[in-house]
Amino acid sequence: MINRQHQLLNKIKLHHQTVTPLRPIASGQLVRVVGLTLEATGCRAPVGSLCSIETMAGELIAEVVGFDDKLLYLMPVEELRGVLPGARVQPLGEQSGLNVGLSLLGRVLDGSGQPLDGLGPLNTHEQASRHPPYINPLSRRAITEPLDVGVRAINAMLTVGKGQRMGLFAGSGVGKSVLLGMMTRGSTADVIVVGLVGERGREVKEFIEEILGEEGRARAVVVAAPADTSPLMRLRACETSTRIAEYFRDLGHNVLLLMDSLTRYAQAQREVALAVGEPPATKGYPPSVFAKLPRLVERAGNGGPGQGSITAFYTVLTEGDDQQDPIADASRAILDGHIVLSRTLADSGHYPAIDIEQSISRVAPMVVSDEHLEAMRRVKQMYSLYQQNRDLISIGAYSQGSDPRIDNAIRLQPAMNAFLRQNFKEAINFENSALMMSQIAGQCQN
C-alpha cells in the first residue's frame, strides 16, 4: 500500500513538471457588447485580471468577470464609451497592489484606492495585496472589551465589543448617515475607515464636510464610490475599505469600519453576475451574492496575537422597511447583532431613531458587567411595557392605578426618551452612558 502511494505521488509530481503553464496570448478582439458586458476572443486571461480595450476615446480598462470556452467576458471599470467592433483587447495581468500607509489618514479615495480629494498623490511607497491571507478562526482573539462609540443608546443598551460586526438596518431617510457620523466623531477607535458605496454624490460630499467634519476626518480614511460608478467600482470600494482596515489592524490599531451600505455591495454583485449569465435566485439575487457577503464580513473582527481589531458597522437598506428582505435576512445571520432604525421614531423627531425592542447586540454579555446587564434588562422591559400599552394609554382606555408597573412605565417614559435621544453633534462616553442607564434602572419596578 505504501509503495502504491509513493508511485502515485511520483506520477503527480511528474505531471506537474511536464504540463506547460497557460500563458496569456498577446491580444484578442472585441466581438460583442451587450449592456455593460464585453465579449472578446483570441486572448487568454484569468478571471479577476485587467484588460485594455482600444476605443475611439483612447484606452478602456475592463476586468475579466467570466468566460465560456474561448469567449472572454469583461466588464468596464469606467464609463463605456467609444467602443468599436473588432477593437483590440490586450491583457494587462493581475491588478496591482493597494497603496497603504499612515498617509492615508485624512484622505478620500475612490474604489481602486486612488486619491479623489484633489490633495495630490498618496505619500507612500508601501503596498498591500488586494487578496489578504485567510485567518484561521481559532487564531482570532476573543471579544472581551467594549468599544465606546459616543452614542448613549448604543453604549448603554446595545454595547459593542472590539472586533464585533454589527448591522445597521434602516430604510431611506431615517438618519443612518447621521448616526454613522456620530460614531465617527465620538468613537475611541484609533483609526476609522468609512466606505460610502452607491450613495448620491451630493451625500458623499455632505458626509465628508458636514457630518464627518475636520476632527473626524483627521483620523479617518474615506473610500467613496457613488451610485453613478460602475458595479465593479462599487464592489472594489467595499473590498478596498476592508483591506485598508485590515492593514491598520495588522499594525496593532483598533479600527472602526463603517460601510454604507452592504446592500449596495450585493446589488453591484447582482449586476455583474446577471450580466454574465448567472441564474437569478431569491428576488433576482443570484447565488454568488450570498457567497460573497460572508466572505466580506468575515474579514472584519479581531486579529491574532499582537494585532488590533476591526469593529465593523454595515448598513443594510430595508426596502419598504421590510426586515425580511433577502439581503437583510442573510446579513442578520452572519453578523454579531443588529441595530434597527425606526421610521416611526424618526417621523416623531426622535433621533437617533434606534428601536431598542428590535435591536440586539449578541456580544454585550461578554463585554459588560452583570450589573450593567441587569440594568439593561430592567430599562428595556420597562420601555417595552410602555410600547405594548401605548395605544391604550394614548386613547385614554387605561385607568391609572390598574397596574403599578404600567403606572411606573408612564412616569419613566419622559426620562427614557431623554436617555435614548442625543444631539448629533455631542458625544457621550461609555461611563456616562452606563451611569445614566443605571439611574433609570433604579427607578424601574420588577
Coordinates of C-alpha atoms in Angstrom, one line a residue:
M1 CA 0.0 0.0 0.0
I2 CA 2.8 2.4 0.9
N3 CA 4.6 1.6 -2.4
R4 CA 1.5 2.4 -4.4
Q5 CA 1.1 5.7 -2.6
H6 CA 4.7 6.6 -3.4
Q7 CA 4.1 5.7 -7.1
L8 CA 1.0 7.9 -7.2
L9 CA 2.9 10.8 -5.7
N10 CA 5.7 10.4 -8.2
K11 CA 3.1 10.4 -11.1
I12 CA 1.5 13.6 -9.7
K13 CA 4.9 15.3 -9.4
L14 CA 5.9 14.2 -12.9
H15 CA 2.6 15.5 -14.3
H16 CA 3.2 19.0 -12.7
Q17 CA 6.7 19.1 -14.1
T18 CA 5.6 18.2 -17.7
V19 CA 2.4 20.3 -18.0
T20 CA 3.2 23.7 -19.7
P21 CA 1.6 26.6 -17.8
L22 CA -1.0 28.6 -19.6
R23 CA 0.3 31.9 -20.9
P24 CA -1.8 34.8 -22.0
I25 CA -1.9 35.4 -25.7
A26 CA -0.7 38.8 -26.8
S27 CA -4.0 40.3 -27.8
G28 CA -7.5 39.5 -29.0
Q29 CA -10.5 41.3 -30.4
L30 CA -13.9 42.5 -29.2
V31 CA -16.8 40.6 -30.8
R32 CA -19.9 41.7 -28.9
V33 CA -21.2 44.3 -26.5
V34 CA -24.4 43.7 -24.6
G35 CA -25.3 46.3 -21.9
L36 CA -22.1 46.6 -19.8
T37 CA -20.8 43.1 -20.8
L38 CA -18.0 42.9 -23.4
E39 CA -17.2 39.7 -25.1
A40 CA -13.7 39.1 -26.6
T41 CA -12.0 36.2 -28.4
G42 CA -8.4 35.4 -29.2
C43 CA -6.8 36.2 -25.8
R44 CA -6.5 34.3 -22.6
A45 CA -6.6 36.0 -19.2
P46 CA -7.6 34.8 -15.7
V47 CA -10.8 35.9 -14.0
G48 CA -10.2 39.0 -12.0
S49 CA -7.3 40.3 -14.2
L50 CA -7.4 43.5 -16.2
C51 CA -7.5 44.1 -19.9
S52 CA -7.0 47.2 -22.0
I53 CA -9.6 47.8 -24.8
E54 CA -8.8 50.1 -27.7
T55 CA -11.6 52.7 -28.2
M56 CA -12.1 56.0 -30.1
A57 CA -11.6 57.9 -26.9
G58 CA -8.3 56.1 -26.0
E59 CA -8.0 53.0 -23.8
L60 CA -10.7 51.5 -21.7
I61 CA -9.8 49.3 -18.7
A62 CA -12.0 46.3 -18.1
E63 CA -11.9 43.4 -15.7
V64 CA -12.4 39.7 -16.7
V65 CA -15.5 38.5 -14.9
G66 CA -16.0 35.1 -16.6
F67 CA -15.5 33.0 -19.7
D68 CA -17.3 30.5 -21.9
D69 CA -14.9 28.2 -23.8
K70 CA -12.8 30.6 -25.8
L71 CA -15.1 33.6 -25.2
L72 CA -14.0 36.0 -22.5
Y73 CA -16.5 38.2 -20.6
L74 CA -15.3 41.6 -19.5
M75 CA -16.9 44.5 -17.6
P76 CA -15.6 48.1 -17.8
V77 CA -14.2 49.7 -14.7
E78 CA -15.1 53.1 -16.0
E79 CA -17.7 54.5 -18.4
L80 CA -18.3 52.5 -21.5
R81 CA -17.7 54.9 -24.4
G82 CA -16.3 54.9 -28.0
V83 CA -16.1 51.1 -28.3
L84 CA -15.9 49.7 -31.9
P85 CA -16.5 46.2 -33.3
G86 CA -13.2 44.2 -33.6
A87 CA -11.4 46.5 -31.2
R88 CA -8.1 45.2 -29.9
V89 CA -8.1 43.6 -26.4
Q90 CA -4.8 43.5 -24.6
P91 CA -4.4 41.5 -21.3
L92 CA -2.7 43.5 -18.6
G93 CA -2.2 40.8 -16.0
E94 CA -3.3 40.8 -12.4
Q95 CA -4.4 44.0 -10.6
S96 CA -1.7 46.0 -8.8
G97 CA -1.5 46.1 -5.1
L98 CA -3.2 48.7 -2.9
N99 CA -1.3 51.7 -1.7
V100 CA -1.4 51.7 2.1
G101 CA 0.4 53.7 4.9
L102 CA -0.3 56.2 7.6
S103 CA -0.5 58.9 4.9
L104 CA -4.0 57.6 4.1
L105 CA -5.4 59.2 7.2
G106 CA -7.4 62.3 6.3
R107 CA -7.7 61.3 2.6
V108 CA -10.6 60.4 0.3
L109 CA -10.1 57.6 -2.1
D110 CA -12.1 56.0 -5.0
G111 CA -12.9 52.3 -5.2
S112 CA -9.5 51.5 -6.6
G113 CA -7.6 53.3 -3.8
Q114 CA -6.7 56.3 -5.9
P115 CA -7.0 59.9 -4.4
L116 CA -10.3 61.5 -5.0
D117 CA -9.9 64.7 -2.9
G118 CA -7.5 66.7 -5.1
L119 CA -4.8 66.8 -2.5
G120 CA -2.1 65.2 -4.6
P121 CA -0.8 61.7 -4.8
L122 CA -0.6 59.4 -1.7
N123 CA 2.7 59.9 0.0
T124 CA 3.5 56.3 0.4
H125 CA 5.5 53.6 -1.3
E126 CA 4.0 50.7 0.7
Q127 CA 1.6 48.3 -1.0
A128 CA -0.6 45.5 0.3
S129 CA -2.0 42.6 -1.7
R130 CA -5.7 43.0 -2.6
H131 CA -6.2 39.4 -1.5
P132 CA -5.2 39.1 2.2
P133 CA -4.3 35.7 3.6
Y134 CA -7.1 33.7 5.3
I135 CA -7.3 34.0 9.0
N136 CA -7.9 30.8 11.0
P137 CA -10.9 31.4 13.2
L138 CA -9.2 29.6 16.1
S139 CA -6.3 32.1 16.0
R140 CA -8.5 35.2 16.5
R141 CA -8.7 36.7 19.9
A142 CA -12.0 36.6 21.8
I143 CA -14.1 39.7 22.1
T144 CA -13.7 40.8 25.7
E145 CA -13.6 44.7 25.7
P146 CA -16.3 47.2 25.0
L147 CA -15.8 49.9 22.3
D148 CA -17.0 53.4 23.1
V149 CA -18.9 54.7 20.0
G150 CA -20.0 58.0 21.6
V151 CA -23.7 57.2 21.2
R152 CA -25.5 56.8 24.5
A153 CA -28.2 54.4 23.4
I154 CA -25.7 52.1 21.8
N155 CA -23.1 52.3 24.6
A156 CA -25.6 51.5 27.3
M157 CA -28.3 49.4 25.7
L158 CA -26.5 47.7 22.8
T159 CA -23.0 47.6 23.9
V160 CA -20.5 46.9 21.1
G161 CA -17.3 44.9 21.7
K162 CA -14.0 45.5 20.0
G163 CA -14.0 43.2 17.0
Q164 CA -17.7 42.9 16.7
R165 CA -19.6 43.0 13.4
M166 CA -22.9 44.9 13.7
G167 CA -25.7 45.6 11.1
L168 CA -27.5 48.9 10.9
F169 CA -30.9 48.1 9.4
A170 CA -32.8 51.1 8.1
G171 CA -34.9 52.4 5.3
S172 CA -34.2 55.6 3.4
G173 CA -34.2 58.9 5.2
V174 CA -34.3 57.7 8.9
G175 CA -30.8 59.1 9.8
K176 CA -28.4 56.2 9.3
S177 CA -25.7 58.5 7.7
V178 CA -26.0 60.9 10.7
L179 CA -25.7 58.0 13.1
L180 CA -22.5 56.9 11.3
G181 CA -21.1 60.4 11.6
M182 CA -21.9 60.5 15.3
M183 CA -20.0 57.2 15.8
T184 CA -17.1 58.5 13.7
R185 CA -16.6 61.6 15.8
G186 CA -17.4 60.0 19.2
S187 CA -15.6 56.7 18.9
T188 CA -12.4 55.9 20.9
A189 CA -11.1 53.8 18.0
D190 CA -7.6 54.6 16.8
V191 CA -8.4 54.6 13.1
I192 CA -11.8 54.9 11.3
V193 CA -12.4 53.7 7.8
V194 CA -15.6 54.8 6.1
G195 CA -16.9 53.2 2.9
L196 CA -19.6 55.2 1.0
V197 CA -20.8 52.8 -1.7
G198 CA -23.7 53.5 -4.1
E199 CA -24.7 56.8 -2.4
R200 CA -25.6 60.0 -4.2
G201 CA -22.6 62.2 -5.0
R202 CA -24.1 65.1 -3.0
E203 CA -24.4 62.8 0.1
V204 CA -20.7 61.9 -0.2
K205 CA -19.6 65.5 -0.1
E206 CA -22.0 66.3 2.7
F207 CA -20.9 63.4 4.8
I208 CA -17.2 64.3 4.5
E209 CA -17.6 68.1 5.1
E210 CA -20.6 68.4 7.5
I211 CA -21.2 65.1 9.2
L212 CA -17.6 63.8 9.5
G213 CA -16.0 67.3 9.9
E214 CA -12.4 68.2 10.3
E215 CA -12.0 66.5 13.6
G216 CA -13.4 63.2 12.5
R217 CA -11.6 63.3 9.1
A218 CA -8.1 63.7 10.7
R219 CA -8.1 60.0 11.9
A220 CA -10.3 58.6 9.1
V221 CA -9.9 57.2 5.6
V222 CA -12.9 57.6 3.3
V223 CA -13.5 55.3 0.3
A224 CA -16.2 56.6 -2.0
A225 CA -17.9 55.0 -5.0
P226 CA -21.1 57.0 -5.8
A227 CA -24.2 55.5 -7.4
D228 CA -23.1 56.6 -10.9
T229 CA -19.9 54.5 -10.9
S230 CA -19.7 51.0 -12.5
P231 CA -20.8 48.0 -10.5
L232 CA -17.1 46.8 -10.4
M233 CA -16.0 50.1 -8.8
R234 CA -18.7 49.7 -6.2
L235 CA -17.5 46.1 -5.4
R236 CA -14.0 47.3 -5.3
A237 CA -14.9 50.2 -2.9
C238 CA -16.2 47.7 -0.3
E239 CA -13.2 45.4 -0.7
T240 CA -10.7 48.4 -0.6
S241 CA -12.3 49.7 2.6
T242 CA -12.0 46.3 4.2
R243 CA -8.4 45.9 3.0
I244 CA -7.3 49.3 4.4
A245 CA -9.0 48.4 7.7
E246 CA -7.1 45.1 7.7
Y247 CA -3.8 46.9 7.2
F248 CA -4.3 49.1 10.2
R249 CA -5.5 46.2 12.3
D250 CA -2.3 44.2 11.4
L251 CA -0.3 47.2 12.7
G252 CA -2.0 46.8 16.1
H253 CA -4.6 49.5 15.9
N254 CA -8.3 49.3 16.9
V255 CA -10.2 50.1 13.8
L256 CA -13.8 51.2 13.3
L257 CA -15.1 50.2 9.9
L258 CA -18.3 51.9 8.8
M259 CA -19.6 50.6 5.5
D260 CA -22.6 52.2 3.8
S261 CA -24.0 50.0 2.5
L262 CA -23.8 46.2 2.4
T263 CA -27.0 46.2 0.2
R264 CA -25.3 48.3 -2.5
Y265 CA -22.4 45.7 -2.5
A266 CA -25.0 42.9 -3.0
Q267 CA -26.7 44.9 -5.8
A268 CA -23.4 45.5 -7.6
Q269 CA -22.6 41.8 -7.5
R270 CA -26.1 41.0 -8.8
E271 CA -25.5 43.4 -11.8
V272 CA -22.2 41.6 -12.6
A273 CA -23.5 38.1 -12.1
L274 CA -26.6 38.5 -14.1
A275 CA -24.7 40.2 -16.9
V276 CA -22.5 37.1 -17.4
G277 CA -25.5 34.7 -17.3
E278 CA -25.7 33.5 -13.7
P279 CA -29.3 32.5 -13.0
P280 CA -31.3 34.6 -10.5
A281 CA -32.5 33.1 -7.3
T282 CA -34.2 34.9 -4.4
K283 CA -35.8 38.2 -5.7
G284 CA -33.4 38.3 -8.6
Y285 CA -30.2 37.9 -6.4
P286 CA -28.0 35.1 -7.9
P287 CA -26.3 32.6 -5.5
S288 CA -22.9 34.3 -5.8
V289 CA -24.3 37.3 -3.9
F290 CA -25.0 35.1 -0.8
A291 CA -21.5 33.5 -1.2
K292 CA -19.7 36.9 -1.3
L293 CA -21.4 38.5 1.6
P294 CA -20.0 36.3 4.4
R295 CA -16.5 36.4 2.7
L296 CA -16.5 40.2 3.0
V297 CA -18.0 40.3 6.5
E298 CA -15.7 37.6 8.0
R299 CA -12.6 39.6 7.1
A300 CA -13.5 42.0 9.9
G301 CA -13.1 41.1 13.6
N302 CA -10.2 40.6 16.0
G303 CA -6.8 39.7 14.7
G304 CA -4.3 37.3 16.2
P305 CA -1.7 37.9 19.0
G306 CA -0.1 41.3 18.6
Q307 CA -2.7 42.6 16.2
G308 CA -5.6 45.0 16.7
S309 CA -9.2 44.7 15.9
I310 CA -11.8 45.7 13.3
T311 CA -15.2 46.7 14.7
A312 CA -17.5 46.9 11.8
F313 CA -20.9 48.6 11.2
Y314 CA -22.6 47.6 8.0
T315 CA -25.7 49.5 7.0
V316 CA -28.4 47.4 5.3
L317 CA -31.2 49.1 3.4
T318 CA -34.6 47.5 4.0
E319 CA -36.7 48.2 1.0
G320 CA -40.1 49.4 2.2
D321 CA -38.9 48.9 5.8
D322 CA -39.2 45.1 5.2
Q323 CA -37.0 43.4 7.7
Q324 CA -37.4 40.1 5.8
D325 CA -35.7 41.4 2.7
P326 CA -33.3 38.7 1.3
I327 CA -30.2 40.7 1.9
A328 CA -31.4 41.9 5.3
D329 CA -32.2 38.3 6.3
A330 CA -28.8 37.0 5.0
S331 CA -26.9 39.8 6.7
R332 CA -28.6 39.2 10.1
A333 CA -27.5 35.6 10.1
I334 CA -23.8 36.4 9.6
L335 CA -23.5 39.5 11.8
D336 CA -23.0 39.7 15.6
G337 CA -26.1 41.8 16.2
H338 CA -28.2 44.4 14.6
I339 CA -29.5 47.9 15.2
V340 CA -32.8 48.8 13.7
L341 CA -33.7 52.4 12.9
S342 CA -37.5 53.0 13.1
R343 CA -39.2 55.3 10.6
T344 CA -42.0 55.9 13.2
L345 CA -39.4 57.3 15.7
A346 CA -37.7 59.4 13.0
D347 CA -41.0 60.9 11.9
S348 CA -41.7 61.9 15.5
G349 CA -38.4 63.7 15.8
H350 CA -36.7 61.0 18.0
Y351 CA -33.0 60.9 17.0
P352 CA -31.1 58.7 16.8
A353 CA -34.2 56.6 15.8
I354 CA -33.0 53.4 17.3
D355 CA -35.7 50.8 18.0
I356 CA -34.5 49.3 21.3
E357 CA -37.0 46.5 21.2
Q358 CA -36.0 45.1 17.8
S359 CA -32.2 45.7 18.2
I360 CA -29.7 43.4 19.9
S361 CA -26.0 43.0 20.5
R362 CA -25.0 39.4 20.8
V363 CA -21.6 40.2 22.2
A364 CA -22.9 42.5 25.0
P365 CA -23.0 39.8 27.7
M366 CA -19.3 39.1 27.1
V367 CA -18.0 42.7 27.4
V368 CA -20.1 44.3 30.3
S369 CA -20.6 43.5 33.9
D370 CA -23.5 41.6 35.4
E371 CA -24.8 44.9 37.0
H372 CA -24.8 46.5 33.5
L373 CA -26.7 43.6 32.0
E374 CA -29.3 43.7 34.8
A375 CA -29.8 47.5 34.4
M376 CA -30.1 47.0 30.6
R377 CA -32.7 44.3 31.1
R378 CA -34.8 46.4 33.5
V379 CA -34.8 49.5 31.3
K380 CA -35.6 47.5 28.2
Q381 CA -38.5 45.7 29.9
M382 CA -40.0 49.0 31.2
Y383 CA -39.6 50.6 27.8
S384 CA -41.3 47.6 26.1
L385 CA -44.1 47.6 28.6
Y386 CA -45.0 51.2 27.7
Q387 CA -44.8 50.5 24.0
Q388 CA -47.1 47.4 24.4
N389 CA -49.8 49.6 26.1
R390 CA -49.1 52.8 24.2
D391 CA -52.4 52.6 22.2
L392 CA -54.5 52.1 25.3
I393 CA -52.7 55.0 27.1
S394 CA -53.0 57.4 24.2
I395 CA -56.8 57.0 23.7
G396 CA -57.4 57.1 27.5
A397 CA -58.6 53.5 27.8
Y398 CA -56.1 52.8 30.6
S399 CA -57.1 53.8 34.1
Q400 CA -54.3 55.0 36.3
G401 CA -53.8 52.6 39.2
S402 CA -54.9 49.5 37.4
D403 CA -51.3 48.2 37.1
P404 CA -48.4 49.6 39.2
R405 CA -45.9 48.6 36.6
I406 CA -47.7 50.4 33.8
D407 CA -48.0 53.4 36.0
N408 CA -44.3 53.3 36.6
A409 CA -43.6 52.9 32.9
I410 CA -45.8 56.0 32.1
R411 CA -43.9 58.0 34.8
L412 CA -40.5 57.0 33.5
Q413 CA -41.3 57.4 29.8
P414 CA -40.0 61.1 29.6
A415 CA -36.8 60.1 31.3
M416 CA -36.3 57.1 29.0
N417 CA -37.0 59.2 25.9
A418 CA -34.4 61.8 27.0
F419 CA -31.9 59.0 27.7
L420 CA -32.4 57.5 24.2
R421 CA -32.2 60.8 22.4
Q422 CA -29.0 62.6 21.6
N423 CA -27.9 65.7 19.7
F424 CA -25.9 64.6 16.6
K425 CA -23.1 67.0 17.5
E426 CA -22.5 65.7 21.0
A427 CA -20.5 62.6 22.0
I428 CA -21.3 60.8 25.3
N429 CA -18.7 58.4 26.6
F430 CA -19.3 54.8 27.8
E431 CA -19.1 55.6 31.6
N432 CA -21.7 58.4 31.5
S433 CA -24.0 56.3 29.3
A434 CA -23.9 53.4 31.8
L435 CA -24.4 55.8 34.8
M436 CA -27.5 57.4 33.3
M437 CA -28.9 54.0 32.4
S438 CA -28.3 52.7 36.0
Q439 CA -30.1 55.7 37.4
I440 CA -33.2 55.0 35.3
A441 CA -33.0 51.2 36.1
G442 CA -33.0 52.0 39.8
Q443 CA -36.5 53.5 39.4
C444 CA -37.9 50.6 37.4
Q445 CA -40.1 48.1 39.3
N446 CA -39.8 44.4 38.6

